[in-house]
Amino acid sequence: MLEDHWYILGAGAIGSLFACQFERANIHSTLLIRSASSAHSLAEKTFKSIAVTFLDESKHNFSIQTQPSVQSSITGSKESLSTLPIQQLILATKAHQSQIAIDNIRSRLAEKAIIVVMQNGMGVAEQLQAQLPQCRIFVATTTEGAHRPTTNSLIHAGAGETWIGYLPSNGQKDYHTESITAQSIAKQWQKTVLSIHYDHNIIQRLWTKLAINCAINPLTVKYQCNNGALLKKPEALQLMEKVCQELQQVMTARGIHSPSNLFTTVKQVAKNTHSNISSMLQDNRNHQPTEIHFINGYIVNEGKTLGIPTPANQALALEITHVDIPK
Ligand code: KPL
């Protein structure tokens, strides 16, 4: 039986979007945030105001309950960390921030806590399965488009779809039971206006999204352009094709069905999202570390394990890791 309350770790665009849409649908949530500076207190509870602009351009202010995920050493805040057990958690941090974020709240995780990993890239869910074998790890992938111009505002810019499923882990858990739980999560989240589905074969969907991110995101950083502009650069298209060929080989070797022409699929996504600034380019422009290690880096590691060379992905992973931050 699911509880009607979710903790959300990671108050970026997607974490905040889900918190606000949950609030609207009467699903209770608590945002676990690092800094209390943007929150205000009311009757011993702390809230963060988020002004949301919806797809139809209507606006609504939300007051989302928050708790600090880490004791503030900067402000010397006396605010004590909650010890209430976390039964249901959405991990919506950037992939490279996951480990530290989970470590900060690890002592609060209930013994059989449900954790839904919802982020770009791959590898974190598997890491958590190994580190927290008692917890129940699920994965979700979303194509909702949202961005946060400021910490207290959110723009829901593009309608997308969210898919939830269970990632089998060396047969430790009962696949049937866990699949039913994933279906219940999808059903509960369907109370929101978001388009949410259960996927029996979530691994396939995660890999397809990974392939798209591998072939678009680092190229937008390399060429400092939006997604659509890649299609007008012959050099970028050539590289995109090579990245896709390597991905197709790795996916086939892993027994993952890849679209028969991944390159065509990727070009179509770049066309559909032509004016998007990819999440990796946004990180790069915001002087933040990128998720490259969990995107192309993941493919390089998979290739090594499978004995498949992935020179194009490797070169991109190296280049983006060391890319100069634009002035
Ligand atoms: O998922 C994306 C991202 O930017 O991370 C794409 C599909 C490339 C859209 O921008």
PDB file of N, CA and C in Angstrom, residues 131-202:
ATOM      1  N   GLN A 131      24.010  -0.345  -2.843  1.00  0.00           N
ATOM      2  CA  GLN A 131      24.285   0.278  -1.538  1.00  0.00           C
ATOM      3  C   GLN A 131      23.168   0.121  -0.527  1.00  0.00           C
ATOM      4  N   LEU A 132      21.940   0.079  -1.027  1.00  0.00           N
ATOM      5  CA  LEU A 132      20.778   0.042  -0.126  1.00  0.00           C
ATOM      6  C   LEU A 132      19.918  -1.172  -0.473  1.00  0.00           C
ATOM      7  N   PRO A 133      20.461  -2.382  -0.262  1.00  0.00           N
ATOM      8  CA  PRO A 133      19.737  -3.566  -0.742  1.00  0.00           C
ATOM      9  C   PRO A 133      18.371  -3.756  -0.092  1.00  0.00           C
ATOM     10  N   GLN A 134      18.181  -3.121   1.080  1.00  0.00           N
ATOM     11  CA  GLN A 134      16.878  -3.269   1.754  1.00  0.00           C
ATOM     12  C   GLN A 134      15.818  -2.352   1.141  1.00  0.00           C
ATOM     13  N   CYS A 135      16.269  -1.283   0.449  1.00  0.00           N
ATOM     14  CA  CYS A 135      15.315  -0.336  -0.132  1.00  0.00           C
ATOM     15  C   CYS A 135      14.766  -0.877  -1.455  1.00  0.00           C
ATOM     16  N   ARG A 136      13.656  -0.307  -1.869  1.00  0.00           N
ATOM     17  CA  ARG A 136      13.013  -0.765  -3.113  1.00  0.00           C
ATOM     18  C   ARG A 136      13.216   0.333  -4.160  1.00  0.00           C
ATOM     19  N   ILE A 137      14.061   0.031  -5.140  1.00  0.00           N
ATOM     20  CA  ILE A 137      14.479   1.070  -6.098  1.00  0.00           C
ATOM     21  C   ILE A 137      13.671   0.956  -7.400  1.00  0.00           C
ATOM     22  N   PHE A 138      13.056   2.075  -7.775  1.00  0.00           N
ATOM     23  CA  PHE A 138      12.298   2.157  -9.026  1.00  0.00           C
ATOM     24  C   PHE A 138      12.929   3.252  -9.884  1.00  0.00           C
ATOM     25  N   VAL A 139      12.598   3.255 -11.161  1.00  0.00           N
ATOM     26  CA  VAL A 139      13.144   4.312 -12.021  1.00  0.00           C
ATOM     27  C   VAL A 139      12.020   4.990 -12.785  1.00  0.00           C
ATOM     28  N   ALA A 140      12.233   6.265 -13.069  1.00  0.00           N
ATOM     29  CA  ALA A 140      11.274   7.002 -13.883  1.00  0.00           C
ATOM     30  C   ALA A 140      12.061   7.860 -14.857  1.00  0.00           C
ATOM     31  N   THR A 141      11.509   8.031 -16.028  1.00  0.00           N
ATOM     32  CA  THR A 141      12.146   8.913 -16.992  1.00  0.00           C
ATOM     33  C   THR A 141      11.075   9.860 -17.525  1.00  0.00           C
ATOM     34  N   THR A 142      11.436  11.118 -17.636  1.00  0.00           N
ATOM     35  CA  THR A 142      10.428  12.104 -18.031  1.00  0.00           C
ATOM     36  C   THR A 142      10.917  12.981 -19.175  1.00  0.00           C
ATOM     37  N   THR A 143       9.984  13.376 -20.011  1.00  0.00           N
ATOM     38  CA  THR A 143      10.333  14.318 -21.080  1.00  0.00           C
ATOM     39  C   THR A 143       9.641  15.667 -20.835  1.00  0.00           C
ATOM     40  N   GLU A 144       9.125  15.865 -19.601  1.00  0.00           N
ATOM     41  CA  GLU A 144       8.532  17.172 -19.290  1.00  0.00           C
ATOM     42  C   GLU A 144       9.616  18.243 -19.445  1.00  0.00           C
ATOM     43  N   GLY A 145       9.240  19.359 -20.017  1.00  0.00           N
ATOM     44  CA  GLY A 145      10.205  20.461 -20.170  1.00  0.00           C
ATOM     45  C   GLY A 145       9.907  21.524 -19.128  1.00  0.00           C
ATOM     46  N   ALA A 146      10.862  21.779 -18.260  1.00  0.00           N
ATOM     47  CA  ALA A 146      10.655  22.811 -17.231  1.00  0.00           C
ATOM     48  C   ALA A 146      11.979  23.483 -16.936  1.00  0.00           C
ATOM     49  N   HIS A 147      11.917  24.756 -16.600  1.00  0.00           N
ATOM     50  CA  HIS A 147      13.141  25.412 -16.137  1.00  0.00           C
ATOM     51  C   HIS A 147      12.816  26.427 -15.057  1.00  0.00           C
ATOM     52  N   ARG A 148      13.841  26.738 -14.274  1.00  0.00           N
ATOM     53  CA  ARG A 148      13.657  27.625 -13.124  1.00  0.00           C
ATOM     54  C   ARG A 148      14.453  28.901 -13.345  1.00  0.00           C
ATOM     55  N   PRO A 149      13.803  29.987 -13.781  1.00  0.00           N
ATOM     56  CA  PRO A 149      14.560  31.230 -13.983  1.00  0.00           C
ATOM     57  C   PRO A 149      15.160  31.731 -12.671  1.00  0.00           C
ATOM     58  N   THR A 150      14.462  31.522 -11.548  1.00  0.00           N
ATOM     59  CA  THR A 150      15.005  31.876 -10.230  1.00  0.00           C
ATOM     60  C   THR A 150      14.664  30.729  -9.275  1.00  0.00           C
ATOM     61  N   THR A 151      15.209  30.747  -8.056  1.00  0.00           N
ATOM     62  CA  THR A 151      14.927  29.624  -7.135  1.00  0.00           C
ATOM     63  C   THR A 151      13.456  29.571  -6.744  1.00  0.00           C
ATOM     64  N   ASN A 152      12.747  30.696  -6.853  1.00  0.00           N
ATOM     65  CA  ASN A 152      11.343  30.693  -6.438  1.00  0.00           C
ATOM     66  C   ASN A 152      10.363  30.772  -7.611  1.00  0.00           C
ATOM     67  N   SER A 153      10.836  30.521  -8.815  1.00  0.00           N
ATOM     68  CA  SER A 153       9.894  30.502  -9.939  1.00  0.00           C
ATOM     69  C   SER A 153      10.209  29.326 -10.852  1.00  0.00           C
ATOM     70  N   LEU A 154       9.163  28.889 -11.528  1.00  0.00           N
ATOM     71  CA  LEU A 154       9.287  27.701 -12.376  1.00  0.00           C
ATOM     72  C   LEU A 154       8.432  27.895 -13.622  1.00  0.00           C
ATOM     73  N   ILE A 155       8.991  27.548 -14.764  1.00  0.00           N
ATOM     74  CA  ILE A 155       8.210  27.624 -15.998  1.00  0.00           C
ATOM     75  C   ILE A 155       8.048  26.204 -16.549  1.00  0.00           C
ATOM     76  N   HIS A 156       6.797  25.782 -16.668  1.00  0.00           N
ATOM     77  CA  HIS A 156       6.534  24.478 -17.288  1.00  0.00           C
ATOM     78  C   HIS A 156       6.432  24.753 -18.788  1.00  0.00           C
ATOM     79  N   ALA A 157       7.519  24.476 -19.503  1.00  0.00           N
ATOM     80  CA  ALA A 157       7.628  24.971 -20.878  1.00  0.00           C
ATOM     81  C   ALA A 157       7.128  23.979 -21.928  1.00  0.00           C
ATOM     82  N   GLY A 158       7.172  22.692 -21.612  1.00  0.00           N
ATOM     83  CA  GLY A 158       6.767  21.726 -22.635  1.00  0.00           C
ATOM     84  C   GLY A 158       6.109  20.512 -22.015  1.00  0.00           C
ATOM     85  N   ALA A 159       4.965  20.113 -22.564  1.00  0.00           N
ATOM     86  CA  ALA A 159       4.279  18.918 -22.052  1.00  0.00           C
ATOM     87  C   ALA A 159       5.074  17.689 -22.471  1.00  0.00           C
ATOM     88  N   GLY A 160       5.276  16.796 -21.558  1.00  0.00           N
ATOM     89  CA  GLY A 160       5.997  15.577 -21.893  1.00  0.00           C
ATOM     90  C   GLY A 160       5.283  14.373 -21.323  1.00  0.00           C
ATOM     91  N   GLU A 161       6.020  13.285 -21.210  1.00  0.00           N
ATOM     92  CA  GLU A 161       5.455  12.061 -20.644  1.00  0.00           C
ATOM     93  C   GLU A 161       6.429  11.515 -19.624  1.00  0.00           C
ATOM     94  N   THR A 162       5.879  10.855 -18.617  1.00  0.00           N
ATOM     95  CA  THR A 162       6.730  10.258 -17.585  1.00  0.00           C
ATOM     96  C   THR A 162       6.410   8.769 -17.514  1.00  0.00           C
ATOM     97  N   TRP A 163       7.463   7.962 -17.517  1.00  0.00           N
ATOM     98  CA  TRP A 163       7.304   6.507 -17.482  1.00  0.00           C
ATOM     99  C   TRP A 163       7.990   5.972 -16.239  1.00  0.00           C
ATOM    100  N   ILE A 164       7.294   5.063 -15.542  1.00  0.00           N
ATOM    101  CA  ILE A 164       7.831   4.506 -14.294  1.00  0.00           C
ATOM    102  C   ILE A 164       7.902   2.986 -14.417  1.00  0.00           C
ATOM    103  N   GLY A 165       8.946   2.424 -13.876  1.00  0.00           N
ATOM    104  CA  GLY A 165       9.036   0.967 -13.910  1.00  0.00           C
ATOM    105  C   GLY A 165       9.994   0.461 -12.861  1.00  0.00           C
ATOM    106  N   TYR A 166      10.125  -0.821 -12.845  1.00  0.00           N
ATOM    107  CA  TYR A 166      11.014  -1.476 -11.888  1.00  0.00           C
ATOM    108  C   TYR A 166      12.231  -1.993 -12.645  1.00  0.00           C
ATOM    109  N   LEU A 167      13.391  -1.708 -12.094  1.00  0.00           N
ATOM    110  CA  LEU A 167      14.632  -2.142 -12.717  1.00  0.00           C
ATOM    111  C   LEU A 167      15.085  -3.415 -11.999  1.00  0.00           C
ATOM    112  N   PRO A 168      15.029  -4.571 -12.644  1.00  0.00           N
ATOM    113  CA  PRO A 168      15.391  -5.803 -11.935  1.00  0.00           C
ATOM    114  C   PRO A 168      16.827  -5.738 -11.427  1.00  0.00           C
ATOM    115  N   SER A 169      17.065  -6.254 -10.215  1.00  0.00           N
ATOM    116  CA  SER A 169      18.407  -6.193  -9.634  1.00  0.00           C
ATOM    117  C   SER A 169      18.862  -7.590  -9.258  1.00  0.00           C
ATOM    118  N   ASN A 170      19.602  -8.205 -10.107  1.00  0.00           N
ATOM    119  CA  ASN A 170      20.150  -9.539  -9.861  1.00  0.00           C
ATOM    120  C   ASN A 170      19.157 -10.470  -9.150  1.00  0.00           C
ATOM    121  N   GLY A 171      17.921 -10.366  -9.513  1.00  0.00           N
ATOM    122  CA  GLY A 171      16.889 -11.270  -9.001  1.00  0.00           C
ATOM    123  C   GLY A 171      16.658 -11.226  -7.505  1.00  0.00           C
ATOM    124  N   GLN A 172      17.158 -10.143  -6.839  1.00  0.00           N
ATOM    125  CA  GLN A 172      17.002 -10.115  -5.380  1.00  0.00           C
ATOM    126  C   GLN A 172      15.552  -9.924  -4.951  1.00  0.00           C
ATOM    127  N   LYS A 173      14.811  -9.138  -5.722  1.00  0.00           N
ATOM    128  CA  LYS A 173      13.445  -8.817  -5.308  1.00  0.00           C
ATOM    129  C   LYS A 173      12.451  -9.553  -6.190  1.00  0.00           C
ATOM    130  N   ASP A 174      11.246  -9.676  -5.682  1.00  0.00           N
ATOM    131  CA  ASP A 174      10.194 -10.354  -6.427  1.00  0.00           C
ATOM    132  C   ASP A 174       9.711  -9.425  -7.556  1.00  0.00           C
ATOM    133  N   TYR A 175      10.038  -9.784  -8.789  1.00  0.00           N
ATOM    134  CA  TYR A 175       9.759  -8.915  -9.934  1.00  0.00           C
ATOM    135  C   TYR A 175       8.273  -8.584 -10.031  1.00  0.00           C
ATOM    136  N   HIS A 176       7.443  -9.622  -9.774  1.00  0.00           N
ATOM    137  CA  HIS A 176       6.001  -9.436  -9.912  1.00  0.00           C
ATOM    138  C   HIS A 176       5.489  -8.399  -8.904  1.00  0.00           C
ATOM    139  N   THR A 177       5.896  -8.566  -7.623  1.00  0.00           N
ATOM    140  CA  THR A 177       5.442  -7.631  -6.579  1.00  0.00           C
ATOM    141  C   THR A 177       5.928  -6.222  -6.888  1.00  0.00           C
ATOM    142  N   GLU A 178       7.210  -6.121  -7.288  1.00  0.00           N
ATOM    143  CA  GLU A 178       7.767  -4.791  -7.522  1.00  0.00           C
ATOM    144  C   GLU A 178       7.108  -4.125  -8.741  1.00  0.00           C
ATOM    145  N   SER A 179       6.734  -4.929  -9.736  1.00  0.00           N
ATOM    146  CA  SER A 179       6.052  -4.368 -10.908  1.00  0.00           C
ATOM    147  C   SER A 179       4.682  -3.835 -10.496  1.00  0.00           C
ATOM    148  N   ILE A 180       4.023  -4.543  -9.579  1.00  0.00           N
ATOM    149  CA  ILE A 180       2.705  -4.074  -9.121  1.00  0.00           C
ATOM    150  C   ILE A 180       2.861  -2.753  -8.361  1.00  0.00           C
ATOM    151  N   THR A 181       3.919  -2.654  -7.567  1.00  0.00           N
ATOM    152  CA  THR A 181       4.156  -1.391  -6.846  1.00  0.00           C
ATOM    153  C   THR A 181       4.411  -0.261  -7.844  1.00  0.00           C
ATOM    154  N   ALA A 182       5.203  -0.540  -8.875  1.00  0.00           N
ATOM    155  CA  ALA A 182       5.485   0.502  -9.886  1.00  0.00           C
ATOM    156  C   ALA A 182       4.176   0.950 -10.540  1.00  0.00           C
ATOM    157  N   GLN A 183       3.283  -0.010 -10.775  1.00  0.00           N
ATOM    158  CA  GLN A 183       1.970   0.348 -11.372  1.00  0.00           C
ATOM    159  C   GLN A 183       1.162   1.218 -10.412  1.00  0.00           C
ATOM    160  N   SER A 184       1.251   0.902  -9.098  1.00  0.00           N
ATOM    161  CA  SER A 184       0.505   1.704  -8.108  1.00  0.00           C
ATOM    162  C   SER A 184       1.061   3.122  -8.048  1.00  0.00           C
ATOM    163  N   ILE A 185       2.381   3.233  -8.163  1.00  0.00           N
ATOM    164  CA  ILE A 185       2.982   4.579  -8.133  1.00  0.00           C
ATOM    165  C   ILE A 185       2.456   5.375  -9.334  1.00  0.00           C
ATOM    166  N   ALA A 186       2.484   4.740 -10.510  1.00  0.00           N
ATOM    167  CA  ALA A 186       2.002   5.428 -11.723  1.00  0.00           C
ATOM    168  C   ALA A 186       0.546   5.842 -11.531  1.00  0.00           C
ATOM    169  N   LYS A 187      -0.240   4.934 -10.945  1.00  0.00           N
ATOM    170  CA  LYS A 187      -1.677   5.220 -10.770  1.00  0.00           C
ATOM    171  C   LYS A 187      -1.863   6.401  -9.813  1.00  0.00           C
ATOM    172  N   GLN A 188      -1.089   6.411  -8.737  1.00  0.00           N
ATOM    173  CA  GLN A 188      -1.219   7.529  -7.787  1.00  0.00           C
ATOM    174  C   GLN A 188      -0.829   8.852  -8.458  1.00  0.00           C
ATOM    175  N   TRP A 189       0.261   8.833  -9.214  1.00  0.00           N
ATOM    176  CA  TRP A 189       0.746  10.073  -9.843  1.00  0.00           C
ATOM    177  C   TRP A 189      -0.185  10.523 -10.970  1.00  0.00           C
ATOM    178  N   GLN A 190      -1.015   9.587 -11.474  1.00  0.00           N
ATOM    179  CA  GLN A 190      -1.968   9.963 -12.531  1.00  0.00           C
ATOM    180  C   GLN A 190      -3.054  10.903 -12.011  1.00  0.00           C
ATOM    181  N   LYS A 191      -3.102  11.100 -10.693  1.00  0.00           N
ATOM    182  CA  LYS A 191      -4.040  12.094 -10.140  1.00  0.00           C
ATOM    183  C   LYS A 191      -3.611  13.509 -10.540  1.00  0.00           C
ATOM    184  N   THR A 192      -2.358  13.653 -10.922  1.00  0.00           N
ATOM    185  CA  THR A 192      -1.878  14.969 -11.365  1.00  0.00           C
ATOM    186  C   THR A 192      -2.304  15.170 -12.819  1.00  0.00           C
ATOM    187  N   VAL A 193      -2.060  16.377 -13.345  1.00  0.00           N
ATOM    188  CA  VAL A 193      -2.404  16.608 -14.756  1.00  0.00           C
ATOM    189  C   VAL A 193      -1.290  16.102 -15.683  1.00  0.00           C
ATOM    190  N   LEU A 194      -0.205  15.633 -15.102  1.00  0.00           N
ATOM    191  CA  LEU A 194       0.911  15.166 -15.939  1.00  0.00           C
ATOM    192  C   LEU A 194       0.545  13.828 -16.591  1.00  0.00           C
ATOM    193  N   SER A 195       1.202  13.552 -17.697  1.00  0.00           N
ATOM    194  CA  SER A 195       0.930  12.300 -18.395  1.00  0.00           C
ATOM    195  C   SER A 195       1.898  11.234 -17.871  1.00  0.00           C
ATOM    196  N   ILE A 196       1.373  10.327 -17.056  1.00  0.00           N
ATOM    197  CA  ILE A 196       2.232   9.370 -16.337  1.00  0.00           C
ATOM    198  C   ILE A 196       1.822   7.937 -16.701  1.00  0.00           C
ATOM    199  N   HIS A 197       2.807   7.094 -16.968  1.00  0.00           N
ATOM    200  CA  HIS A 197       2.492   5.716 -17.348  1.00  0.00           C
ATOM    201  C   HIS A 197       3.436   4.748 -16.653  1.00  0.00           C
ATOM    202  N   TYR A 198       2.955   3.528 -16.520  1.00  0.00           N
ATOM    203  CA  TYR A 198       3.816   2.422 -16.068  1.00  0.00           C
ATOM    204  C   TYR A 198       4.437   1.806 -17.318  1.00  0.00           C
ATOM    205  N   ASP A 199       5.700   1.420 -17.228  1.00  0.00           N
ATOM    206  CA  ASP A 199       6.326   0.727 -18.356  1.00  0.00           C
ATOM    207  C   ASP A 199       6.928  -0.582 -17.876  1.00  0.00           C
ATOM    208  N   HIS A 200       6.446  -1.682 -18.448  1.00  0.00           N
ATOM    209  CA  HIS A 200       6.912  -3.008 -18.070  1.00  0.00           C
ATOM    210  C   HIS A 200       8.372  -3.220 -18.493  1.00  0.00           C
ATOM    211  N   ASN A 201       8.762  -2.503 -19.540  1.00  0.00           N
ATOM    212  CA  ASN A 201      10.118  -2.658 -20.062  1.00  0.00           C
ATOM    213  C   ASN A 201      10.853  -1.322 -19.965  1.00  0.00           C
ATOM    214  N   ILE A 202      10.979  -0.838 -18.726  1.00  0.00           N
ATOM    215  CA  ILE A 202      11.515   0.510 -18.513  1.00  0.00           C
ATOM    216  C   ILE A 202      12.971   0.617 -18.992  1.00  0.00           C
TER     217      ILE A 202
END
